[in-house]
PDB file of C-alpha atoms in Angstrom:
ATOM      1  CA  MET A 170       0.085   0.387  -0.224  1.00 44.00           C
ATOM      2  CA  LYS A 171       1.245   3.559  -0.901  1.00 53.00           C
ATOM      3  CA  GLN A 172       1.790   5.728   1.808  1.00 55.00           C
ATOM      4  CA  GLN A 173       0.158   8.914   2.329  1.00 64.00           C
ATOM      5  CA  ILE A 174       1.798  11.617   3.004  1.00 64.00           C
ATOM      6  CA  ARG A 175      -0.066  14.395   5.000  1.00 65.00           C
ATOM      7  CA  TRP A 176       0.199  17.787   6.344  1.00 62.00           C
ATOM      8  CA  ALA A 177      -0.445  18.051   9.897  1.00 67.00           C
ATOM      9  CA  VAL A 178      -2.194  21.510   9.328  1.00 65.00           C
ATOM     10  CA  THR A 179      -4.789  20.240   6.824  1.00 65.00           C
ATOM     11  CA  ALA A 180      -8.533  19.321   7.749  1.00 64.00           C
ATOM     12  CA  ALA A 181      -8.908  16.035   6.194  1.00 79.00           C
ATOM     13  CA  PRO A 182      -6.946  13.037   4.725  1.00 76.00           C
ATOM     14  CA  ASP A 183      -8.875  13.929   1.196  1.00 80.00           C
ATOM     15  CA  ASP A 184      -7.313  17.501   0.832  1.00 84.00           C
ATOM     16  CA  VAL A 185      -5.564  18.800  -1.498  1.00 86.00           C
ATOM     17  CA  ALA A 186      -3.025  20.511  -0.170  1.00 84.00           C
ATOM     18  CA  ASN A 187      -1.364  17.098   1.160  1.00 81.00           C
ATOM     19  CA  HIS A 188      -0.244  16.461  -2.569  1.00 82.00           C
ATOM     20  CA  THR A 189       2.046  19.477  -2.225  1.00 81.00           C
ATOM     21  CA  ASN A 190       4.033  16.666  -0.123  1.00 76.00           C
ATOM     22  CA  ARG A 191       3.374  13.651  -2.219  1.00 75.00           C
ATOM     23  CA  SER A 192       5.130  11.679  -5.559  1.00 76.00           C
ATOM     24  CA  PRO A 193       3.538   9.600  -8.366  1.00 73.00           C
ATOM     25  CA  HIS A 194       6.646   7.332  -7.597  1.00 76.00           C
ATOM     26  CA  PRO A 195       8.485   6.153  -5.176  1.00 80.00           C
ATOM     27  CA  MET A 196      11.733   8.668  -4.886  1.00 83.00           C
ATOM     28  CA  LEU A 197      15.270   9.484  -3.618  1.00 87.00           C
ATOM     29  CA  HIS A 198      16.477  12.737  -3.151  1.00 84.00           C
ATOM     30  CA  LEU A 199      20.003  13.444  -3.250  1.00 90.00           C
ATOM     31  CA  LEU A 200      20.848  16.886  -2.134  1.00 88.00           C
ATOM     32  CA  ARG A 201      23.820  18.305  -1.394  1.00 91.00           C
ATOM     33  CA  GLU A 202      24.116  21.015   1.457  1.00 91.00           C
ATOM     34  CA  ALA A 203      25.600  23.268  -0.167  1.00 92.00           C
ATOM     35  CA  SER A 204      23.593  24.187  -3.028  1.00 90.00           C
ATOM     36  CA  ILE A 205      20.505  24.075  -0.328  1.00 87.00           C
ATOM     37  CA  GLU A 206      22.360  26.313   1.465  1.00 90.00           C
ATOM     38  CA  ARG A 207      22.576  28.874  -1.795  1.00 90.00           C
ATOM     39  CA  ALA A 208      18.556  28.607  -2.916  1.00 87.00           C
ATOM     40  CA  VAL A 209      17.815  29.211   0.301  1.00 86.00           C
ATOM     41  CA  ALA A 210      20.367  32.631   0.635  1.00 90.00           C
ATOM     42  CA  THR A 211      19.022  33.645  -2.695  1.00 91.00           C
ATOM     43  CA  THR A 212      15.266  33.356  -2.466  1.00 87.00           C
ATOM     44  CA  PRO A 213      14.777  35.369   0.478  1.00 83.00           C
ATOM     45  CA  ASP A 214      10.843  33.721   1.237  1.00 87.00           C
ATOM     46  CA  ALA A 215      12.290  29.964   1.019  1.00 82.00           C
ATOM     47  CA  ALA A 216      10.556  28.899   4.328  1.00 81.00           C
ATOM     48  CA  GLN A 217       7.167  30.060   2.973  1.00 88.00           C
ATOM     49  CA  ILE A 218       7.236  28.318   0.027  1.00 88.00           C
ATOM     50  CA  TYR A 219       5.175  25.107   1.187  1.00 83.00           C
ATOM     51  CA  GLY A 220       2.625  27.522   2.415  1.00 87.00           C
ATOM     52  CA  ARG A 221       2.225  29.422  -1.084  1.00 90.00           C
ATOM     53  CA  ASN A 222       2.121  25.058  -2.932  1.00 89.00           C
ATOM     54  CA  ILE A 223      -0.854  24.625  -0.350  1.00 88.00           C
ATOM     55  CA  VAL A 224      -2.710  27.806  -1.299  1.00 92.00           C
ATOM     56  CA  THR A 225      -2.401  27.283  -5.079  1.00 93.00           C
ATOM     57  CA  LEU A 226      -3.362  24.021  -4.594  1.00 92.00           C
ATOM     58  CA  ARG A 227      -6.787  24.656  -2.550  1.00 92.00           C
ATOM     59  CA  ARG A 228      -7.221  27.570  -5.396  1.00 94.00           C
ATOM     60  CA  LEU A 229      -7.387  24.871  -7.990  1.00 93.00           C
ATOM     61  CA  GLY A 230      -9.426  22.455  -6.454  1.00 93.00           C
ATOM     62  CA  LEU A 231      -8.862  18.592  -5.899  1.00 89.00           C
ATOM     63  CA  GLU A 232     -10.643  17.337  -9.491  1.00 92.00           C
ATOM     64  CA  ALA A 233      -8.988  20.341 -12.082  1.00 93.00           C
ATOM     65  CA  TRP A 234      -5.464  19.108  -9.625  1.00 88.00           C
ATOM     66  CA  ARG A 235      -5.986  15.261 -10.952  1.00 87.00           C
ATOM     67  CA  ARG A 236      -7.194  16.249 -14.535  1.00 91.00           C
ATOM     68  CA  ARG A 237      -3.821  18.153 -14.443  1.00 87.00           C
ATOM     69  CA  PHE A 238      -2.155  15.361 -12.804  1.00 82.00           C
ATOM     70  CA  ASP A 239      -3.682  12.637 -15.100  1.00 84.00           C
ATOM     71  CA  ALA A 240      -2.724  14.471 -18.155  1.00 84.00           C
ATOM     72  CA  HIS A 241       0.646  14.234 -17.688  1.00 77.00           C
ATOM     73  CA  GLY A 242       0.770  10.823 -16.818  1.00 71.00           C
ATOM     74  CA  GLY A 243       0.345  10.791 -13.227  1.00 65.00           C
TER      75      GLY A 243
END
């Protein structure tokens, strides 16, 4: 069974905001610390990115997100 990531701030398991932290396929991230430091240094509000992603998905809605996801091979 695929693990379903859920944000603590979401009200329900089916909240579209939960999809901001999900991948359609298993994924391994290899991140170099120096790369992350550069990205954070050049993005003043980096800590706010996930919040904007949640707002964007909620504005889009679950059904519209699913249509877009499915259209791109999801």
